[in-house]
XYZ file of C-alpha atoms in Angstrom:
627
model
C -27.517 7.007 6.495
C -25.104 4.906 4.442
C -22.266 5.649 6.869
C -24.637 4.908 9.761
C -24.876 1.255 8.721
C -21.392 0.957 7.238
C -20.178 -1.233 10.116
C -23.401 -2.997 11.028
C -21.954 -6.251 12.357
C -19.192 -4.593 14.391
C -21.546 -1.957 15.817
C -24.118 -4.525 16.896
C -21.513 -6.700 18.593
C -19.778 -3.678 20.170
C -23.080 -2.241 21.424
C -24.230 -5.572 22.860
C -20.914 -6.056 24.660
C -20.926 -2.520 26.059
C -24.559 -2.925 27.165
C -23.688 -6.107 29.031
C -20.852 -4.276 30.817
C -23.187 -1.379 31.628
C -25.961 -3.503 33.188
C -24.467 -4.296 36.615
C -22.950 -0.813 36.906
C -26.252 0.877 36.088
C -28.046 -1.114 38.796
C -25.268 -0.438 41.304
C -25.115 3.292 40.603
C -28.897 3.531 40.920
C -28.791 1.938 44.366
C -25.839 4.100 45.436
C -27.613 7.312 44.409
C -30.557 6.580 46.695
C -33.031 6.461 43.811
C -33.041 2.694 43.394
C -31.735 0.304 40.703
C -34.464 1.219 38.221
C -33.229 4.854 38.093
C -29.752 3.671 37.149
C -31.160 1.381 34.474
C -33.433 4.096 33.045
C -30.518 6.511 32.909
C -28.313 3.977 31.111
C -31.046 3.255 28.536
C -31.935 6.796 27.526
C -28.532 8.464 27.855
C -26.793 5.685 25.930
C -29.306 5.866 23.062
C -29.819 9.622 22.699
C -26.279 10.770 23.536
C -25.052 8.416 20.806
C -27.700 9.599 18.332
C -27.113 13.346 18.812
C -23.532 13.384 20.157
C -20.226 14.178 18.490
C -18.211 11.047 19.304
C -19.110 8.061 17.137
C -17.960 5.327 19.513
C -18.979 6.893 22.837
C -21.034 4.751 25.232
C -22.778 6.896 27.834
C -24.665 6.244 31.038
C -24.450 6.739 34.808
C -20.843 7.074 35.991
C -19.215 7.168 39.421
C -18.625 10.975 39.496
C -22.122 11.792 38.252
C -23.646 9.341 40.736
C -21.710 10.863 43.635
C -23.020 14.364 42.859
C -26.509 12.953 42.228
C -26.338 11.364 45.672
C -25.820 14.848 47.161
C -28.841 16.153 45.259
C -31.061 13.253 46.324
C -30.015 13.398 49.980
C -30.478 17.185 50.208
C -33.902 17.275 48.535
C -35.078 14.267 50.546
C -34.183 16.102 53.749
C -36.078 19.163 52.485
C -39.124 16.944 51.888
C -39.072 15.120 55.249
C -37.569 11.932 53.807
C -40.594 11.312 51.564
C -39.127 10.043 48.285
C -42.323 10.347 46.259
C -42.714 13.926 47.431
C -39.083 14.753 46.669
C -38.873 13.017 43.276
C -40.293 15.879 41.125
C -37.709 18.342 42.492
C -34.886 15.801 42.081
C -35.781 15.162 38.464
C -36.159 18.885 37.806
C -32.556 19.425 38.957
C -31.428 16.608 36.651
C -33.400 18.155 33.787
C -31.799 21.546 34.460
C -28.355 19.908 34.294
C -29.202 18.417 30.906
C -30.476 21.736 29.580
C -27.330 23.494 30.832
C -25.215 20.964 28.927
C -27.166 21.688 25.764
C -26.588 25.403 26.362
C -22.852 24.874 26.898
C -22.661 23.054 23.585
C -24.655 25.692 21.718
C -22.416 28.549 22.898
C -19.252 26.593 22.111
C -17.886 25.907 25.608
C -16.767 22.389 24.693
C -13.309 23.382 23.507
C -12.560 25.143 26.815
C -13.237 22.158 29.088
C -9.648 21.014 28.637
C -8.472 24.001 30.673
C -9.810 22.510 33.939
C -6.608 22.025 36.017
C -5.501 18.440 36.493
C -5.066 18.765 40.316
C -8.768 19.700 40.608
C -9.834 16.708 38.510
C -7.412 14.403 40.344
C -8.559 15.473 43.814
C -12.194 15.191 42.790
C -11.815 11.698 41.292
C -9.927 10.429 44.345
C -12.642 11.879 46.585
C -15.303 10.109 44.494
C -13.502 6.814 45.039
C -13.243 7.439 48.794
C -16.918 8.445 49.025
C -18.054 5.303 47.214
C -15.849 3.069 49.365
C -16.880 4.622 52.688
C -20.611 4.806 51.908
C -20.612 1.145 50.861
C -19.189 -0.078 54.177
C -22.632 -0.330 55.814
C -24.369 -2.289 53.007
C -21.185 -4.347 52.627
C -21.620 -5.725 56.146
C -25.396 -5.899 55.763
C -26.219 -3.077 58.155
C -29.090 -0.718 57.268
C -29.711 2.015 59.883
C -33.403 2.406 59.022
C -33.943 -1.268 59.908
C -32.107 -1.048 63.243
C -35.124 -0.471 65.476
C -33.000 0.228 68.544
C -31.371 3.078 66.629
C -34.681 4.274 65.139
C -36.276 4.393 68.610
C -33.661 6.944 69.653
C -35.122 9.314 67.054
C -38.767 8.994 68.159
C -38.781 12.110 70.412
C -37.183 14.140 67.613
C -39.662 12.651 65.150
C -42.651 13.800 67.225
C -41.184 17.278 67.525
C -40.492 17.360 63.789
C -44.086 16.351 62.936
C -45.541 19.039 65.237
C -43.308 21.662 63.643
C -44.577 20.649 60.223
C -48.194 20.997 61.386
C -47.510 24.489 62.726
C -45.617 25.413 59.564
C -48.433 24.208 57.303
C -51.098 26.047 59.269
C -48.980 29.184 59.389
C -48.646 29.017 55.616
C -52.414 28.482 55.280
C -53.147 31.423 57.660
C -54.995 29.040 60.008
C -52.840 29.630 63.053
C -55.041 32.154 64.839
C -56.330 32.131 68.406
C -59.846 30.836 67.692
C -58.488 28.002 65.478
C -55.761 26.882 67.866
C -57.982 24.049 69.096
C -57.835 22.593 65.593
C -54.044 22.584 65.811
C -54.247 20.703 69.111
C -56.697 18.205 67.604
C -54.410 17.586 64.626
C -51.401 17.034 66.892
C -53.317 14.401 68.847
C -54.055 12.509 65.642
C -50.371 11.895 64.912
C -50.129 8.120 64.591
C -47.398 5.724 65.645
C -46.968 4.891 61.983
C -46.167 8.511 61.137
C -43.790 8.808 64.071
C -41.992 5.621 63.008
C -41.749 6.835 59.409
C -40.344 10.182 60.512
C -37.900 8.526 62.927
C -36.581 6.310 60.108
C -36.198 9.351 57.870
C -34.205 11.168 60.563
C -32.032 8.116 61.172
C -31.384 7.774 57.459
C -30.446 11.452 57.171
C -27.987 11.339 60.069
C -26.301 8.169 58.788
C -26.002 9.202 55.126
C -22.823 10.331 53.417
C -19.229 9.807 54.438
C -19.446 11.248 57.945
C -22.704 9.405 58.634
C -21.148 6.106 57.569
C -18.055 6.723 59.699
C -20.184 7.585 62.742
C -22.210 4.399 62.260
C -19.210 2.147 61.702
C -18.800 0.998 65.347
C -22.501 0.110 65.540
C -22.408 -1.594 62.135
C -19.494 -3.782 63.221
C -21.606 -4.945 66.167
C -24.446 -5.936 63.827
C -22.610 -7.645 60.968
C -24.763 -9.830 58.730
C -22.221 -12.477 57.846
C -24.215 -13.786 54.880
C -24.372 -10.328 53.280
C -20.655 -9.825 53.937
C -19.857 -13.193 52.353
C -21.902 -12.386 49.240
C -20.213 -9.007 48.847
C -16.748 -10.471 49.443
C -17.421 -13.266 46.947
C -18.449 -10.647 44.367
C -15.211 -8.698 44.869
C -13.062 -11.847 44.618
C -14.730 -12.952 41.378
C -14.428 -9.487 39.799
C -10.675 -9.305 40.396
C -10.004 -13.013 39.942
C -11.904 -13.398 36.671
C -9.942 -10.513 35.112
C -6.774 -12.615 35.510
C -8.390 -15.498 33.634
C -9.838 -13.551 30.715
C -10.966 -10.071 29.801
C -13.234 -11.212 26.968
C -16.200 -11.231 29.376
C -16.998 -8.390 31.805
C -16.002 -9.651 35.241
C -18.643 -7.530 37.017
C -21.407 -9.240 35.042
C -19.901 -12.667 35.700
C -19.766 -11.901 39.437
C -23.357 -10.659 39.433
C -24.678 -13.778 37.651
C -22.614 -16.283 39.653
C -23.187 -14.869 43.158
C -26.847 -14.051 42.514
C -27.405 -17.506 41.017
C -25.804 -19.264 43.985
C -27.699 -17.159 46.541
C -31.061 -17.674 44.818
C -30.432 -21.328 43.926
C -29.522 -22.272 47.490
C -32.506 -20.367 48.864
C -30.345 -18.188 51.086
C -32.068 -15.584 53.231
C -30.439 -12.543 51.629
C -31.645 -8.983 51.121
C -32.685 -8.356 47.463
C -32.464 -5.007 45.720
C -35.559 -2.853 45.372
C -38.264 -4.067 43.001
C -37.677 -2.976 39.406
C -40.992 -1.939 37.831
C -41.985 -3.924 34.738
C -42.980 -2.386 31.440
C -41.768 0.725 29.643
C -40.723 3.616 31.924
C -43.378 6.298 32.406
C -42.885 10.020 31.914
C -42.908 12.002 35.158
C -45.164 14.929 34.286
C -45.365 15.711 38.006
C -42.012 17.452 37.521
C -44.104 20.332 36.210
C -47.494 19.867 37.875
C -45.897 19.739 41.351
C -43.159 22.228 40.536
C -42.131 24.478 43.430
C -39.470 27.065 42.729
C -38.324 27.223 46.366
C -37.584 23.490 46.360
C -34.997 23.663 43.559
C -33.621 27.210 43.793
C -30.870 26.133 46.255
C -29.735 23.518 43.731
C -29.277 25.690 40.635
C -25.524 25.825 41.234
C -25.537 22.072 41.853
C -27.287 21.507 38.506
C -24.657 23.641 36.772
C -21.854 21.689 38.474
C -23.512 18.407 37.513
C -23.639 19.620 33.905
C -20.006 20.754 33.955
C -18.837 17.522 35.557
C -20.728 15.491 32.946
C -19.137 17.613 30.223
C -15.620 17.010 31.570
C -16.272 13.295 32.055
C -17.673 12.904 28.537
C -15.023 14.920 26.711
C -12.171 13.143 28.480
C -13.680 9.867 27.305
C -14.015 11.342 23.806
C -10.265 12.026 23.794
C -9.613 8.386 24.745
C -11.892 7.268 21.899
C -10.075 9.554 19.459
C -6.716 8.084 20.422
C -7.994 4.542 19.907
C -9.846 5.134 16.626
C -7.606 7.871 15.139
C -10.656 10.085 14.673
C -11.619 13.584 15.849
C -14.687 14.163 18.011
C -16.807 17.328 17.919
C -16.816 18.626 21.521
C -19.744 21.036 21.291
C -21.874 18.498 19.433
C -20.983 15.962 22.136
C -22.180 18.313 24.882
C -25.473 18.817 23.060
C -25.911 15.051 22.739
C -25.114 14.461 26.398
C -27.539 17.228 27.382
C -30.340 15.742 25.283
C -29.691 12.293 26.754
C -29.700 13.572 30.338
C -32.827 15.677 29.750
C -34.792 12.748 28.320
C -33.542 10.450 31.100
C -34.825 12.974 33.673
C -38.314 12.865 32.132
C -38.381 9.097 32.702
C -36.901 9.174 36.209
C -33.400 8.194 35.170
C -30.078 8.973 36.830
C -27.881 11.510 34.967
C -24.737 10.252 33.319
C -21.864 10.971 30.963
C -19.505 9.283 28.569
C -18.136 6.142 30.273
C -14.493 5.367 29.505
C -14.502 1.624 30.224
C -17.719 1.006 28.298
C -16.446 3.077 25.367
C -13.154 1.139 25.266
C -15.071 -2.156 25.386
C -17.258 -0.997 22.508
C -14.263 -0.047 20.345
C -12.378 -3.268 21.097
C -15.491 -5.294 20.221
C -15.778 -3.631 16.798
C -17.972 -0.558 17.356
C -17.213 2.325 14.987
C -20.381 4.399 14.525
C -23.189 5.963 16.555
C -25.230 2.802 16.044
C -23.142 0.966 18.667
C -24.230 3.310 21.493
C -27.848 3.076 20.388
C -27.654 -0.731 20.349
C -26.355 -0.671 23.944
C -29.392 1.370 24.999
C -31.803 -0.962 23.189
C -30.210 -3.999 24.860
C -30.696 -2.480 28.321
C -34.312 -1.640 27.476
C -34.845 -5.267 26.408
C -33.384 -6.463 29.712
C -35.740 -4.112 31.563
C -38.837 -5.283 29.697
C -38.018 -8.998 29.665
C -35.985 -9.566 32.820
C -37.139 -6.852 35.245
C -38.663 -9.326 37.779
C -35.581 -11.557 37.542
C -33.211 -8.617 38.106
C -35.181 -7.729 41.234
C -33.854 -10.929 42.830
C -30.254 -9.707 42.761
C -28.782 -9.486 46.295
C -28.083 -5.932 47.459
C -24.711 -7.137 48.773
C -23.646 -8.026 45.224
C -24.140 -4.451 44.065
C -22.265 -3.224 47.160
C -19.355 -5.463 46.166
C -19.427 -4.138 42.595
C -19.404 -0.546 43.881
C -16.394 -1.263 46.097
C -14.403 -2.293 43.011
C -15.667 0.803 41.181
C -14.530 3.021 44.059
C -11.082 1.426 44.079
C -10.816 1.910 40.313
C -11.908 5.560 40.308
C -9.149 6.757 42.678
C -6.448 8.647 40.766
C -3.374 6.654 41.770
C -1.263 8.421 39.156
C -1.852 11.758 40.870
C -1.256 10.323 44.347
C 2.016 8.672 43.324
C 3.287 11.966 41.916
C 2.892 13.860 45.227
C 6.482 13.326 46.514
C 8.002 14.327 43.177
C 6.118 17.528 42.317
C 8.177 20.742 42.680
C 7.718 22.627 45.946
C 6.993 26.051 44.554
C 4.899 27.645 47.313
C 5.985 28.758 50.769
C 3.578 28.333 53.705
C 5.187 29.590 56.894
C 8.614 27.978 57.196
C 7.710 25.144 54.792
C 7.881 24.909 51.005
C 5.165 22.809 49.421
C 3.803 22.047 45.974
C 0.878 24.259 44.958
C -0.554 21.441 42.842
C -0.476 19.047 45.782
C -2.262 21.643 47.936
C -5.015 22.049 45.346
C -5.453 18.300 44.940
C -5.585 17.633 48.702
C -7.944 20.558 49.374
C -10.383 19.363 46.705
C -10.099 15.761 47.892
C -10.691 16.542 51.577
C -13.469 19.079 51.031
C -15.221 16.789 48.548
C -15.058 13.884 50.968
C -16.169 15.513 54.219
C -18.023 18.649 53.112
C -19.611 19.154 49.709
C -18.602 17.861 46.279
C -20.036 20.830 44.437
C -18.470 23.549 46.576
C -15.157 21.690 46.744
C -14.784 21.848 42.964
C -15.531 25.588 43.049
C -12.965 26.144 45.802
C -10.432 24.087 43.853
C -10.938 26.085 40.663
C -10.628 29.402 42.508
C -7.531 28.213 44.370
C -5.936 26.901 41.169
C -6.658 30.190 39.381
C -5.193 32.281 42.210
C -2.056 30.161 42.412
C -1.631 30.261 38.636
C -1.958 34.038 38.594
C 0.556 34.357 41.424
C 3.010 32.118 39.561
C 2.633 34.135 36.372
C 3.007 37.400 38.271
C 6.107 36.178 40.120
C 7.610 34.770 36.921
C 7.030 37.995 34.999
C 8.401 40.062 37.879
C 11.454 37.823 38.113
C 12.199 38.090 34.411
C 11.332 41.782 34.003
C 13.528 44.465 35.595
C 14.373 48.120 35.208
C 18.086 48.851 34.959
C 20.438 51.003 32.918
C 21.880 49.304 29.870
C 25.183 49.045 31.735
C 23.572 47.009 34.517
C 21.058 44.911 32.647
C 22.041 42.125 30.308
C 20.872 43.368 26.938
C 19.263 41.421 24.155
C 21.284 40.540 21.074
C 20.061 43.525 19.046
C 21.170 45.938 21.818
C 24.882 45.131 21.523
C 25.587 48.058 19.141
C 23.785 50.658 21.244
C 25.928 53.857 21.465
C 27.984 54.171 24.649
C 27.139 57.865 24.894
C 23.450 57.038 25.429
C 23.746 54.204 27.918
C 23.844 56.377 31.054
C 20.910 58.534 30.014
C 18.602 55.907 28.503
C 16.856 53.328 30.624
C 15.417 50.165 29.198
C 12.506 48.043 30.422
C 12.263 44.468 29.165
C 8.714 43.125 29.501
C 9.097 39.365 29.218
C 5.542 38.215 29.780
C 1.903 39.324 29.940
C 1.076 42.562 31.733
C -2.005 41.437 33.647
C -3.607 42.027 37.028
C -1.345 39.464 38.698
C 1.728 41.525 37.794
C 0.494 45.125 38.112
C 1.761 45.758 41.648
C 5.252 44.470 40.793
C 5.236 46.533 37.598
C 4.458 49.675 39.590
C 7.349 48.949 41.961
C 9.735 48.445 39.044
C 8.609 51.718 37.460
C 9.378 53.609 40.677
C 13.020 52.554 40.355
C 13.472 54.767 37.303
C 15.488 57.819 38.473
C 13.967 61.164 37.576
C 17.358 62.192 36.088
C 16.715 59.894 33.144
C 15.967 61.510 29.824
C 14.423 58.538 28.013
C 12.846 55.181 28.879
C 12.548 52.455 26.258
C 9.872 49.856 26.996
C 10.495 46.722 24.977
C 7.255 44.842 24.333
C 8.469 42.228 21.864
C 7.547 39.443 24.327
C 4.483 41.006 25.931
C 1.808 39.057 24.099
C -1.122 40.026 26.307
C -2.362 43.136 28.130
C -5.522 43.065 30.251
C -7.573 45.995 31.550
C -5.761 46.148 34.900
C -2.389 46.176 33.164
C -3.620 48.790 30.691
C -4.619 51.302 33.361
C -1.493 50.623 35.403
C 0.606 51.323 32.310
C -1.388 54.520 31.695
C -0.695 55.769 35.241
C 3.024 55.087 34.849
C 3.178 56.852 31.481
C 1.428 59.915 32.922
C 3.867 59.972 35.849
C 6.891 59.703 33.544
C 5.523 62.367 31.230
C 4.968 64.738 34.182
C 8.618 64.139 35.148
C 9.770 65.170 31.668
C 10.869 61.651 30.717
C 10.304 60.572 27.137
C 8.903 57.050 26.672
C 9.492 54.931 23.575
C 7.798 51.622 22.716
C 9.606 48.885 20.807
C 8.003 45.750 19.320
C 4.401 46.530 20.316
C 2.281 43.476 19.431
C -1.251 43.388 18.033
C -3.359 42.666 21.151
C -1.657 45.216 23.462
C -1.815 47.860 20.687
C -5.541 47.194 20.232
C -6.135 47.697 23.972
C -4.111 50.919 24.070
C -5.903 52.374 21.042
C -9.335 51.658 22.548
C -8.666 53.984 25.516
C -6.720 56.482 23.410
C -3.490 55.793 25.275
C -2.208 55.776 21.704
C -1.802 58.523 20.518
C -2.673 60.675 23.588
C 0.297 59.554 25.717
C 2.377 57.702 23.148
C 2.320 59.103 19.643
C 2.781 56.856 16.614
C 6.265 58.251 15.946
C 7.349 57.002 19.398
C 6.429 53.396 18.559
C 9.112 51.401 16.727
C 8.879 48.073 15.008
C 12.332 47.004 16.243
C 15.249 48.200 18.378
C 17.306 49.216 15.343
C 14.681 51.779 14.310
C 14.496 53.030 17.901
C 18.291 53.475 18.026
C 18.231 55.412 14.773
C 15.595 57.750 16.203
C 17.679 58.379 19.351
C 20.812 59.126 17.305
C 19.017 61.621 15.136
C 17.412 63.313 18.136
C 20.400 63.061 20.483
C 20.751 66.742 21.181
C 17.044 67.182 21.905
C 17.021 64.185 24.229
C 20.011 65.449 26.202
C 18.481 68.926 26.533
C 15.282 67.447 27.964
C 17.401 65.523 30.477
C 19.203 68.689 31.637
C 16.014 70.673 32.070
C 14.721 68.066 34.509
């Protein structure tokens, strides 16, 4: 507790500053997700407080981030479509997915996965982050110009026939589920269909219009229509926000430019009485717990999103731990990765109970906190308390913020999220993969595949494809590299190692040597088999040097066993030199040692092996002649 308050003044100032930076972003991310500004604010409050309290990075400031919001947007859109566009009906399932993501994060921390997150390939992260930036930019085009498809009645009217058909299908589906759809009750179905009101048709038509115009492809399809219905006031407010954000940074960085832009543009719009579109109403009072997550729980409504919840958890883990590394570099401290995952999971789980957007460690907010003097967990908790105070005291005032202002803020966020470092490196990365007649960089392929699939298809699946592709390409590289470096030749043909220089000339034509210069794993087994076939059956002895074979997997183990059996059946003696601990352990487990290779055929170094051959020269030669 003493250490908790050891930097009271700095932590309070750092937390307050970080909370101020987080406010406009939380509102903007809430709107972008489709859950409304209050969801972003709730997420920022609870994740910031509890992730700091239970986490493993003292200076981390957590809350909704661009990557987490982008994936959350997919969840919200998908579950809304499953629930006919009814947000209240869809909310329990949405929050249950968010809760599952938080619980998965806690589980990842408990089993010690935190230290392995760093093995996510950079091209996958780079492509994903660039896609996030593109998604945010494209999806903000419509609100940027003040066009909202659900309010375009000419567009909505086009969906009325489909809306009527959709409502009738729902009636038939409900009655089928209730076992009411029988011949004598069919009149009741007809009566119910006649009671469908214009209000319900309009609501359904708006839901269908919103579904078709959501996401990147929806925004692109609607762009021509949006440009014909530009609201110049909304565009001016958004443009003014963007100008202030970038312009104010050139004047000073002591104040968050996004907050300055929000206050200035909102103040001007409200003060002049402009007819702008405000954000959704932010409920006053303390957030309520959504027990309907459990009372209205339907397994079929969230089962398709289990993988999405896991991806959300993994993405939050990566986002948070990368920020933890930044904090470590700035403060010269060492974070606890597994503890951090547990803290993030607790924060996201509690936020889900209160209807908050999931989040992660936020790099910019963490840097602001450290620069302002924050050093302990108290700073993150102070940031959460500040946002709660804003909610309780200024909720009605915040509801007057123009929606165009948040669109402008999100545009700058999207521009900032794009991984320009990765994009700039594209022309300079080595072209190590051949596709048809062209040589290209495997890392560039992975990055572009993840970026394109994330943008136009599905964020969650794109990451999975990227990881699989990166793993396959890595295994191919390792297999090719091992095959290139390992060869089977007589000592006269192959360039020997330094300790082979004194090998007797009389043995060189009868003894073959195999240098294994890398791991013997499933990516190299086929090449290893081909190399083994090159050994002529006139050979008397084969020496397999394993000094540099640090790793042997199950595929490599059984391939090696097959080769040893084949050589033994051909009357060829096999000797091992420099067998390391892990490969020996694997061989002993399946009794390859001593069944195929006895202990007296395993030598610690090449000198001992040479001594054995000299002392058994006559026997070795005789075996060669017999075969």
